[in-house]
Tab-separated table of C-alpha atoms in Angstrom:
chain	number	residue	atom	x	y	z
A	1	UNK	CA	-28.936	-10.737	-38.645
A	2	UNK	CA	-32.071	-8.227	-38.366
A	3	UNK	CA	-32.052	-5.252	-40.260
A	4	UNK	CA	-32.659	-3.144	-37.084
A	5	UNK	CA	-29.480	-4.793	-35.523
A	6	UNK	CA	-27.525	-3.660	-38.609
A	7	UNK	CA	-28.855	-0.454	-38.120
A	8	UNK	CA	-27.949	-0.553	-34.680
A	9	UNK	CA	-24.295	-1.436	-34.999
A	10	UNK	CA	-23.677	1.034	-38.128
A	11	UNK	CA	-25.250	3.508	-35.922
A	12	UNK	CA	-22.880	2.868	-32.555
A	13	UNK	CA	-19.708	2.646	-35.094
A	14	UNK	CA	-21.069	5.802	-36.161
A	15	UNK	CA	-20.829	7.229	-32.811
A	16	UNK	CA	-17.117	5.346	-31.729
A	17	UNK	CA	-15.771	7.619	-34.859
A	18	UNK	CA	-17.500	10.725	-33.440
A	19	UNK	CA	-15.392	9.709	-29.742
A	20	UNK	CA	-12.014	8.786	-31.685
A	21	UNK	CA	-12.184	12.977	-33.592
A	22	UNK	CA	-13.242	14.551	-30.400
A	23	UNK	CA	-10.103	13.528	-28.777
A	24	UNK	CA	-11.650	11.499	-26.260
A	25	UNK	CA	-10.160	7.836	-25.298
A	26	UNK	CA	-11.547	5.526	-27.387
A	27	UNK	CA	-13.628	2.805	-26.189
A	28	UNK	CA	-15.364	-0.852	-27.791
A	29	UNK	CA	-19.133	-1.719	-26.771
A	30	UNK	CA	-21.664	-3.458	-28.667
A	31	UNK	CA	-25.056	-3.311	-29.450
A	32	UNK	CA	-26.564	-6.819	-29.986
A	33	UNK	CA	-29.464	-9.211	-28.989
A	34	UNK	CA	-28.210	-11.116	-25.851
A	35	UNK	CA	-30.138	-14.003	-26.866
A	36	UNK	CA	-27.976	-16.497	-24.851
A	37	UNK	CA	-29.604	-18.950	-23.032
A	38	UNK	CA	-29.953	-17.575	-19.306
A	39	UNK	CA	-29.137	-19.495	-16.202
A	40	UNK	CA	-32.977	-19.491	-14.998
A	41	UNK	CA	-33.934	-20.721	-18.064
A	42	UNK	CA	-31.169	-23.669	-18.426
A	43	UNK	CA	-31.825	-26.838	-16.938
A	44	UNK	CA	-29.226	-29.725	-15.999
A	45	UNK	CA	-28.617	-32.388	-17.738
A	46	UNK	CA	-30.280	-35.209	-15.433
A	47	UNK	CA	-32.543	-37.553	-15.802
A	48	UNK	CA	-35.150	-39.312	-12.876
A	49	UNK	CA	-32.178	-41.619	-11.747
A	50	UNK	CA	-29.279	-39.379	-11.537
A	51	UNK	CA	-29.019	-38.799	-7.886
A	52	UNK	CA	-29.037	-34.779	-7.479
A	53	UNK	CA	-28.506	-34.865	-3.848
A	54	UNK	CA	-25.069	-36.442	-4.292
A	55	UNK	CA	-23.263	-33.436	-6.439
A	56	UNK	CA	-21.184	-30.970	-5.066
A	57	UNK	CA	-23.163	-27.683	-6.521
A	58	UNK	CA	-20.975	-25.194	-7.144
A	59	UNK	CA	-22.492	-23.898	-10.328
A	60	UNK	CA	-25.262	-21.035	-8.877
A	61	UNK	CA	-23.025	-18.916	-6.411
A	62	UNK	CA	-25.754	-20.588	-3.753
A	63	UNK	CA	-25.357	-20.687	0.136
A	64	UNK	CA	-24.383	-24.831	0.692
A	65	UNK	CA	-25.230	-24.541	4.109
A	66	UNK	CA	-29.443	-23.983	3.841
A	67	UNK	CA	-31.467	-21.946	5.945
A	68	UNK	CA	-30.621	-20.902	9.846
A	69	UNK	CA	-32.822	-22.908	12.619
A	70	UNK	CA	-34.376	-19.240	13.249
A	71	UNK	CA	-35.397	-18.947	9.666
A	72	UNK	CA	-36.332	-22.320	9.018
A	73	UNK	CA	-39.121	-22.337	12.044
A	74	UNK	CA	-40.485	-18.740	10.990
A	75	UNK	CA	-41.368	-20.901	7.766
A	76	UNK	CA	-42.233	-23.738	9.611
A	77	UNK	CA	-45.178	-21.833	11.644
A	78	UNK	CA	-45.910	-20.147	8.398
A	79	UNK	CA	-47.685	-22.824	6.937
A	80	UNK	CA	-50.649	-22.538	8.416
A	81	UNK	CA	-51.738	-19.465	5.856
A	82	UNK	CA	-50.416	-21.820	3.144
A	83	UNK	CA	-54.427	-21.955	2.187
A	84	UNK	CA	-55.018	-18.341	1.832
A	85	UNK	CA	-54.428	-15.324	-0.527
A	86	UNK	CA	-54.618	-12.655	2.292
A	87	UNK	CA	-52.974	-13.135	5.586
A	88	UNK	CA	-50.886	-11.371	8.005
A	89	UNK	CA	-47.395	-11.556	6.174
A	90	UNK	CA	-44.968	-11.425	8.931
A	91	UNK	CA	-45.021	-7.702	7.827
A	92	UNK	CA	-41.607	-8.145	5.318
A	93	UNK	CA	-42.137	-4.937	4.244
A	94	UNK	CA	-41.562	-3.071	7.043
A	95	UNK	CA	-38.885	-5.182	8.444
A	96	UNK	CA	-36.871	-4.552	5.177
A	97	UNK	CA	-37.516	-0.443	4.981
A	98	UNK	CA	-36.734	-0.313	8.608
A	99	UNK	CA	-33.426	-2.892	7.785
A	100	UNK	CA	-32.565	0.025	5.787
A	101	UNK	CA	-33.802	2.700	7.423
A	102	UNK	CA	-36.285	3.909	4.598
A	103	UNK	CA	-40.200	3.930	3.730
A	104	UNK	CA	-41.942	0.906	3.472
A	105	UNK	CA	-43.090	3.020	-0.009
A	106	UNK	CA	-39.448	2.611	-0.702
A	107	UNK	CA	-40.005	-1.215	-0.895
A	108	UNK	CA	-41.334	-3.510	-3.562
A	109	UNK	CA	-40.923	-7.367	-3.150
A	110	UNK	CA	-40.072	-9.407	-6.453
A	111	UNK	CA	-39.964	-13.249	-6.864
A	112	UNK	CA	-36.368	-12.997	-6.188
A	113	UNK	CA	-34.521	-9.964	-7.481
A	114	UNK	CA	-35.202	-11.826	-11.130
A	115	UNK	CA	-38.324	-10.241	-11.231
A	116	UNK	CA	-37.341	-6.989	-10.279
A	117	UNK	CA	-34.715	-6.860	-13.191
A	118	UNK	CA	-37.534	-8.278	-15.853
A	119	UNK	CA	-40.290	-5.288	-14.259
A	120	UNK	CA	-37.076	-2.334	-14.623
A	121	UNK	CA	-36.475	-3.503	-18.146
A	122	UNK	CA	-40.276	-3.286	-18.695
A	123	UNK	CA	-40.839	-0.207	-17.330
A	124	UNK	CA	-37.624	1.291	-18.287
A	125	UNK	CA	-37.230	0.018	-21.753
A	126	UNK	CA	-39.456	0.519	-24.396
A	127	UNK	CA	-39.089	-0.046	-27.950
A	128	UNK	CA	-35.384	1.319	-29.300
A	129	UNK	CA	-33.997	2.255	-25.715
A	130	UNK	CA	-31.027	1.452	-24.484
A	131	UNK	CA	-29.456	-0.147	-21.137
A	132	UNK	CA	-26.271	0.232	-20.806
A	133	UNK	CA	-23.345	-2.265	-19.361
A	134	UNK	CA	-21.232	-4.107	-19.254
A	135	UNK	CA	-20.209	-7.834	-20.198
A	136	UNK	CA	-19.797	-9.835	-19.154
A	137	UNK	CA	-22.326	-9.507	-15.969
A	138	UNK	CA	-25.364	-10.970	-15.323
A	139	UNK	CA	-26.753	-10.937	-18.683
A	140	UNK	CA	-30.705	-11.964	-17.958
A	141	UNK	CA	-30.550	-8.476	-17.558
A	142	UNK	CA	-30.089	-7.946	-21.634
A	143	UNK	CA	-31.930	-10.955	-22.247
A	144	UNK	CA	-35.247	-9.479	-20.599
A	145	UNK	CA	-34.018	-5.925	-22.583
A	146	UNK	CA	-34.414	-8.099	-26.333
A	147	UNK	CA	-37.236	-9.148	-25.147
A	148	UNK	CA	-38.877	-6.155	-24.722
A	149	UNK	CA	-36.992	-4.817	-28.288
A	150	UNK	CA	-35.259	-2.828	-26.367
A	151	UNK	CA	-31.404	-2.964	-26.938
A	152	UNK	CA	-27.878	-3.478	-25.266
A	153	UNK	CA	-24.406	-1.471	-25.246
A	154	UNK	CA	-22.179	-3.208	-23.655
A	155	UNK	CA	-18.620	-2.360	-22.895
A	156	UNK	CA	-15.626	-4.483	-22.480
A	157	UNK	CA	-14.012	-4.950	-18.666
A	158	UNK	CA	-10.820	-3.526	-18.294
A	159	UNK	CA	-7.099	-5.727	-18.620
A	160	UNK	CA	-7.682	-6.031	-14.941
A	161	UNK	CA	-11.577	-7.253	-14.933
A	162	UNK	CA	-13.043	-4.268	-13.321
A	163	UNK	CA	-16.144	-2.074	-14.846
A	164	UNK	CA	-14.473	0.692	-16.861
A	165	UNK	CA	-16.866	3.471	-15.062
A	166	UNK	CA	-15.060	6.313	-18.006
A	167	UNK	CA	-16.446	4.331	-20.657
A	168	UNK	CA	-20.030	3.799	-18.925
A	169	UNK	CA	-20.210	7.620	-18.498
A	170	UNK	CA	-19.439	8.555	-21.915
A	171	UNK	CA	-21.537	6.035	-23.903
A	172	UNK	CA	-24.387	7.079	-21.438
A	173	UNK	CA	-24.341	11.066	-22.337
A	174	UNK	CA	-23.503	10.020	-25.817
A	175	UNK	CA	-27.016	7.889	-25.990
A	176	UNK	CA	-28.583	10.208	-22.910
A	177	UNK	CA	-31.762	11.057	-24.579
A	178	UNK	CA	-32.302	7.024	-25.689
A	179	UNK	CA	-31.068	5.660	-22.418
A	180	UNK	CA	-33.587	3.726	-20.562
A	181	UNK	CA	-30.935	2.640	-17.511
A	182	UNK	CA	-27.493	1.701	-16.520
A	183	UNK	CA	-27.324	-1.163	-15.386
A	184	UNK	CA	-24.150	-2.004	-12.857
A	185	UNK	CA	-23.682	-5.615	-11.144
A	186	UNK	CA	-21.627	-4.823	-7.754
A	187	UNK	CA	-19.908	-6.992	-6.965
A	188	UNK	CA	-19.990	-8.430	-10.327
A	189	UNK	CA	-21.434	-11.467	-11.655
A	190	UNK	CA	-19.384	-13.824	-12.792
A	191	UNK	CA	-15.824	-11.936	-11.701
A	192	UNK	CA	-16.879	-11.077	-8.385
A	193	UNK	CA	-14.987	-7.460	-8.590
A	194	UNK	CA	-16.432	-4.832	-7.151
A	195	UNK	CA	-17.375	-1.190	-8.478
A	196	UNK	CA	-15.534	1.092	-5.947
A	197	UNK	CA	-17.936	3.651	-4.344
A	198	UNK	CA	-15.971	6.605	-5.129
A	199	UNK	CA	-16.644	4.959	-9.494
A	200	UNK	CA	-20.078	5.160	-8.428
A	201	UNK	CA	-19.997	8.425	-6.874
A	202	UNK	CA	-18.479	9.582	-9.867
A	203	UNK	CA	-21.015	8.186	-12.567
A	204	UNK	CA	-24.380	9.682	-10.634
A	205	UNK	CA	-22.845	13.034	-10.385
A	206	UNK	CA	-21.619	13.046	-14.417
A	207	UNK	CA	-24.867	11.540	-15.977
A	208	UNK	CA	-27.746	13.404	-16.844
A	209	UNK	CA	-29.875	13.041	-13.653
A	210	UNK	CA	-32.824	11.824	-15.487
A	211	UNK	CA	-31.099	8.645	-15.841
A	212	UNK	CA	-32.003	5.933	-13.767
A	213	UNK	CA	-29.071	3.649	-12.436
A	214	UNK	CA	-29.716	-0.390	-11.899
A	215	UNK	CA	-27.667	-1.158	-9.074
A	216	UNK	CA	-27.930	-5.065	-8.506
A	217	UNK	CA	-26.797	-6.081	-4.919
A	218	UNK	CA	-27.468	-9.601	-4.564
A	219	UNK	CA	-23.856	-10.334	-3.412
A	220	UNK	CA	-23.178	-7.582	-1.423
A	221	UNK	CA	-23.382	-9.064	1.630
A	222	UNK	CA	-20.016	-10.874	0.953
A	223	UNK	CA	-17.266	-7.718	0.871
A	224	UNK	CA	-15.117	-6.885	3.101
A	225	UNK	CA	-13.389	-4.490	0.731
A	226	UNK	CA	-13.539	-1.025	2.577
A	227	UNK	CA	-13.742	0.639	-1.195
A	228	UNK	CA	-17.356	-1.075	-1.474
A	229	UNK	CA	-20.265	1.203	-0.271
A	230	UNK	CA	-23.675	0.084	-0.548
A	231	UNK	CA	-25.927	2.183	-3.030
A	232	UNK	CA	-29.186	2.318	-0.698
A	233	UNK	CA	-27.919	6.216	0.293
A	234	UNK	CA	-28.714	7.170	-2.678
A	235	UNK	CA	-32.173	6.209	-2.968
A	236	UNK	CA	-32.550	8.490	0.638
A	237	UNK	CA	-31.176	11.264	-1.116
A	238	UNK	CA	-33.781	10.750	-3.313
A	239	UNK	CA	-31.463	9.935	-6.736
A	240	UNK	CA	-32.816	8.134	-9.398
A	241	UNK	CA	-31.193	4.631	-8.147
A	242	UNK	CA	-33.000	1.332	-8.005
A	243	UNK	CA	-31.367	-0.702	-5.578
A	244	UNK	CA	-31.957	-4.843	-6.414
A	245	UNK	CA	-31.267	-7.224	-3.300
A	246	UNK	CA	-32.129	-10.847	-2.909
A	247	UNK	CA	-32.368	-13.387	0.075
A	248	UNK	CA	-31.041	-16.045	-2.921
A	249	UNK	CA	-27.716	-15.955	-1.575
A	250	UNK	CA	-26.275	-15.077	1.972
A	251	UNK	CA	-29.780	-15.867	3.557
A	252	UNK	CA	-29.764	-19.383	1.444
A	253	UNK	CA	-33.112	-19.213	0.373
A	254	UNK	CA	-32.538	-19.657	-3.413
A	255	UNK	CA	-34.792	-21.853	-3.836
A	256	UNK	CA	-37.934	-20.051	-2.116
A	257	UNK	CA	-37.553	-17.091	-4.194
A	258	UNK	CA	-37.831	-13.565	-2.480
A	259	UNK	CA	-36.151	-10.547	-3.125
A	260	UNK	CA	-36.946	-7.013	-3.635
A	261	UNK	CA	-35.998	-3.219	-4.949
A	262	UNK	CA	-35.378	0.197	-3.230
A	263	UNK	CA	-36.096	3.066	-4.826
A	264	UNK	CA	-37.912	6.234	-4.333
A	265	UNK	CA	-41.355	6.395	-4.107
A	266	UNK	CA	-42.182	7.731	-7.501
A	267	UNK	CA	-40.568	4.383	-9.076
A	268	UNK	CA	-41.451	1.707	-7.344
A	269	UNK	CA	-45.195	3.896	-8.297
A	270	UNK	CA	-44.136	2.877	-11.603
A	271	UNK	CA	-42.872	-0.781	-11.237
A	272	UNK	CA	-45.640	-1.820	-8.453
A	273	UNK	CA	-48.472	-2.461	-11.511
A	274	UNK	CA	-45.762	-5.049	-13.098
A	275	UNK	CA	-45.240	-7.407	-10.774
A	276	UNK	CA	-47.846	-10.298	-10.903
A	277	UNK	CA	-50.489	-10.684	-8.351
A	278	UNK	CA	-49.549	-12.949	-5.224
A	279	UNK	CA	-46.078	-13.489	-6.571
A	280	UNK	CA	-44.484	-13.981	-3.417
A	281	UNK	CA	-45.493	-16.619	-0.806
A	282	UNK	CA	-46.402	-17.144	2.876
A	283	UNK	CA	-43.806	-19.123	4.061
A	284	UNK	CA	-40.589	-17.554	2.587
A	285	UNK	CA	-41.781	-14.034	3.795
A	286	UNK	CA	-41.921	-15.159	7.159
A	287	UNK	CA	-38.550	-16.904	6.520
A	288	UNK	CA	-37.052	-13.048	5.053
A	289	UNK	CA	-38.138	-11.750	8.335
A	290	UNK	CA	-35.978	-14.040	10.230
A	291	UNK	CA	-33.204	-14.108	8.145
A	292	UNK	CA	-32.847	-10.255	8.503
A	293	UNK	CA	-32.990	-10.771	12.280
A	294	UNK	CA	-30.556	-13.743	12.324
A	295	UNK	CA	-26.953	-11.281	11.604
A	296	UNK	CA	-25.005	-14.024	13.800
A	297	UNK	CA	-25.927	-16.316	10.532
A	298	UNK	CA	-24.485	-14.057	7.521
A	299	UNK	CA	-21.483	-13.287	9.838
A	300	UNK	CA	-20.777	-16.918	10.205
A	301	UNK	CA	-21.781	-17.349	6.426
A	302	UNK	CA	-19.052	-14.650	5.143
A	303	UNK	CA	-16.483	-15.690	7.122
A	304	UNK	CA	-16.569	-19.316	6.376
A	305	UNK	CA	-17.110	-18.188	2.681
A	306	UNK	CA	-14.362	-16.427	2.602
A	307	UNK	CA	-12.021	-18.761	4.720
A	308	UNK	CA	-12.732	-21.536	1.903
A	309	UNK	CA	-12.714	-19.085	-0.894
A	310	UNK	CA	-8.978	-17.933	-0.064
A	311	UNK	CA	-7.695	-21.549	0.610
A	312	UNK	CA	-9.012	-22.954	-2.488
A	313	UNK	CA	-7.934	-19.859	-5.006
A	314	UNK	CA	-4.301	-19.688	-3.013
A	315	UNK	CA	-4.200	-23.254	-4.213
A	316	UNK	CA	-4.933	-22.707	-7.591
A	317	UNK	CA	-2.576	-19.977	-7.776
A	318	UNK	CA	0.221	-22.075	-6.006
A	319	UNK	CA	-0.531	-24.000	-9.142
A	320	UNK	CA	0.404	-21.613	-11.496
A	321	UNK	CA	-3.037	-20.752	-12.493
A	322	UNK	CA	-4.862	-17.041	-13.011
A	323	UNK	CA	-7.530	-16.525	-10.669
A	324	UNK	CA	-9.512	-12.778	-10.278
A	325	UNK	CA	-9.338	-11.858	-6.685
A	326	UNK	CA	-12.843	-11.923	-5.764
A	327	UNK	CA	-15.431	-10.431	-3.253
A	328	UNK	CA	-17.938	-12.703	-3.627
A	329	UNK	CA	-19.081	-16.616	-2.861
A	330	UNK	CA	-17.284	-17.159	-5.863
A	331	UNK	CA	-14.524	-17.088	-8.315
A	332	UNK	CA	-13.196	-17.476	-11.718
A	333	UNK	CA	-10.144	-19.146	-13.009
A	334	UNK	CA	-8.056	-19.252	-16.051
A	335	UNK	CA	-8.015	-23.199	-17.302
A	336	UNK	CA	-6.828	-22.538	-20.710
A	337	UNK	CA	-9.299	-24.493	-22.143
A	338	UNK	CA	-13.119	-23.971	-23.373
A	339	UNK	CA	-15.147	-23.522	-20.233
A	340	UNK	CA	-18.156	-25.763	-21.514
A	341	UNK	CA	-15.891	-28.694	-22.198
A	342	UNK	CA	-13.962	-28.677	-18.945
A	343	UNK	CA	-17.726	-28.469	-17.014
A	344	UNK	CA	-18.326	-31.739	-18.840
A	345	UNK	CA	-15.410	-33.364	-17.272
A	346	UNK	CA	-16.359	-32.049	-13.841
A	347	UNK	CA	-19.826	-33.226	-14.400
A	348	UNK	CA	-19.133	-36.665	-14.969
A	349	UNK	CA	-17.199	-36.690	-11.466
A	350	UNK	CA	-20.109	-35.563	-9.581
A	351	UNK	CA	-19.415	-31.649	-9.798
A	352	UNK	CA	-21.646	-28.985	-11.175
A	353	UNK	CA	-19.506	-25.822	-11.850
A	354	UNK	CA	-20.346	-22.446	-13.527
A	355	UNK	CA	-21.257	-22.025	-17.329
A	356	UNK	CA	-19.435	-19.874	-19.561
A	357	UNK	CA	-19.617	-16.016	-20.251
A	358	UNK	CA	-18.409	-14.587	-23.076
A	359	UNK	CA	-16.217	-13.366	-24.289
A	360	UNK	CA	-14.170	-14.938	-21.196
A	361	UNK	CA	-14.586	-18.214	-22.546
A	362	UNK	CA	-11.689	-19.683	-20.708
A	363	UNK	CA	-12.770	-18.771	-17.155
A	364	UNK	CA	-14.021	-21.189	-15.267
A	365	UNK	CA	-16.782	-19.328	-12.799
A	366	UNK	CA	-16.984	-21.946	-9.118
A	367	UNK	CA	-19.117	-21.003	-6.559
A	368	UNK	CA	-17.788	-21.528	-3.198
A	369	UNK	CA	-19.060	-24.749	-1.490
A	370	UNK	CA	-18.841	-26.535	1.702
A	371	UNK	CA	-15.294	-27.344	2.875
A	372	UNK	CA	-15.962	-31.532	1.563
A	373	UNK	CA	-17.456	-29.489	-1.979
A	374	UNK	CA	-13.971	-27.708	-1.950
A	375	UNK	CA	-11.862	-30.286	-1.374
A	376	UNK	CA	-13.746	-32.471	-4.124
A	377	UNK	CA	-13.764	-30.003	-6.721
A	378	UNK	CA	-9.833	-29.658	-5.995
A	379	UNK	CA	-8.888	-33.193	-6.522
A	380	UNK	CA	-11.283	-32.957	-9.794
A	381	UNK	CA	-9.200	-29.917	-10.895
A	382	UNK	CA	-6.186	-31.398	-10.374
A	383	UNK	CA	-7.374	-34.815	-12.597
A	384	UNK	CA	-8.721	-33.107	-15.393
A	385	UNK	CA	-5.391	-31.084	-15.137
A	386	UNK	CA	-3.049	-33.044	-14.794
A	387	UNK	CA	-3.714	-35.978	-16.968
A	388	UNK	CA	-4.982	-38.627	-14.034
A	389	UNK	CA	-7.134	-41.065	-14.817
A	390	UNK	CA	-8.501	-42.262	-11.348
A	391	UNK	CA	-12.526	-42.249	-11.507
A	392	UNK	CA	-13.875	-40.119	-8.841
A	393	UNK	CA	-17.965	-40.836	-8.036
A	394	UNK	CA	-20.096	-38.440	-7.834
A	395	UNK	CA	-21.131	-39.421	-4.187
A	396	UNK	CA	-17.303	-39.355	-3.477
């Protein structure tokens, strides 16, 4: 272990003590390097003749479904600029600010939100500063923060999985002056909880206001919960919230990589110079525009998402097994086992399921699929669960 990360932790214990004699509720978080391999950076284990198209991919909280027909020809015509740097670009921009009903200087597209969470760590954490979470989340967040030797406290989820918004607020004006950003997933990644908008309410009116907050949104799309409230209001009251969305999910365009932050002006002034040059492309920007358009499509998309979601987890739980209600295209349940070895078993009947997050390393994370993906990775489950020993191909 580094000295500095000795340092760190003595220093944070330190501070716990100082909570405990005030009087105030005592709470665990961590300081420590997050160097975990991320899931853009792992790769699967196939070689040229393992046959990817045949899997049922429930591993990357994706849309199964692709691209609508509206979105799919905006791309289509789009390749005729595929030859150029400059080039009329469908203006995205402006289509997203007015989506939102903001300034297109309120708008800064990333390659996927990915690169707008590496640019906020860059710009918002230096050397020694902190961002502050919790875990686990989406942790290529903290991964981008060691990186940049900057450094994570991360708090614990509550007995009920939820983001223990107290215990954000107190380690942030504890650590105010070395804060570089709070970071909050919502819904969260990998529990798919969401942070109720009166928590969030109550954390940007008891933090210092010089505080930026990191609100990631890539799965917002997906609640129906009428406690969920959209952080973009915030940024039009001009608070010192960066808003992350993506088209990687809902809009199914994973794989073409565009997303993009909302913040005031002043900020994305500050992030704009970080971003590298031409890092979005012709085709998918076109595509964003259409998506945005196409509301029919993510109607259809979170109904049928949640349709399959809710038959599959009542299932489970007919079973006798824990699962974490969930707002999102996916879920986690308790299989009592380590998750890495139970993915292994799924693998090698043609399923790809979610990695594991500590410290819940018995909760299996499974992205909703297609209603055939569903009803595979239940007869898989109930195999591996149950002792069975019928081989199930992975084209099955």
């Amino acid at each position: 272990m580094m000295k500095t990360d000795i340092a760190c932790r003595k220093f944070m214990g330190k501070m716990a003590a100082l909570l405990g004699y005030a009087g105030l509720a005592p709470f665990e978080f961590s300081a420590n390097t997050h160097r975990r391999q991320s899931a853009a950076a792992a790769k699967p284990a196939f070689d040229k003749k393992t046959d990817y198209n045949k899997f049922a991919k429930l591993a990357n909280n994706e849309n199964p479904y692709g691209p609508p027909e509206s979105v799919m020809k905006a791309m289509n015509d789009a390749w005729r600029y595929a030859n150029r740097y400059q080039y009329p670009d469908g203006w995205i921009v402006d289509a997203i600010a007015e989506h939102h009903g903001v300034k297109p200087e309120n708008i800064l597209l990333g390659c996927g939100s990915s690169e707008i969470l590496k640019i906020v760590d860059d710009a918002f954490l230096p050397d020694h500063k902190f961002v502050i979470g919790v875990e686990p989340t989406y942790e290529t967040v903290y991964r981008y923060a060691t990186n940049s030797k900057a450094k994570a406290i991360t708090l614990p989820l509550t007995n009920t999985f939820d983001v223990d918004m107290k215990a954000i607020i107190r380690a942030t004006k504890l650590n105010a002056r070395d804060v570089g950003f709070v970071y909050i997933c919502n819904p969260n990644n990998p529990t798919g909880r969401i942070v109720p908008k009166q928590d969030i309410k109550l954390l940007l009116d008891s933090i210092p206001q010089d505080v930026p907050v990191f609100m990631d949104e890539a799965y917002h799309h997906f609640v129906d919960d009428p406690n969920y409230e959209p952080s973009i209001k915030y940024v039009i009251e001009g608070r010192k919230v960066i808003v992350a969305r993506t088209f990687s999910k809902i809009a199914a365009l994973a794989g073409m990589r565009l997303g993009y932050a909302v913040a005031p002006e002043e900020i994305i002034g500050l992030l704009r110079p970080l971003v590298v040059s031409y890092n979005t492309n012709a085709v998918v920007k076109y595509g964003g525009v259409a998506a945005l358009k196409d509301t029919a499509y993510q109607a259809k998309m979170k109904q049928l998402n949640k349709q399959l979601r809710d038959k599959t987890t009542n299932e489970l739980k007919g079973m006798g097994y824990q699962v974490i209600p969930s707002q999102s295209n996916f879920f986690m349940v308790n299989v009592k086992k380590d998750v890495t070895q139970v993915g292994d078993e799924f693998q090698k009947r043609g399923i790809l399921v979610g990695r594991k997050f500590p410290p819940m390393n018995e909760w299996l994370r499974v992205s909703v699929g297609t209603e055939d993906e569903m009803d595979r990775f239940m007869k898989a489950f109930k195999e591996i669960f149950s002792g069975q020993k019928t081989e199930v191909k992975s084209g099955a």
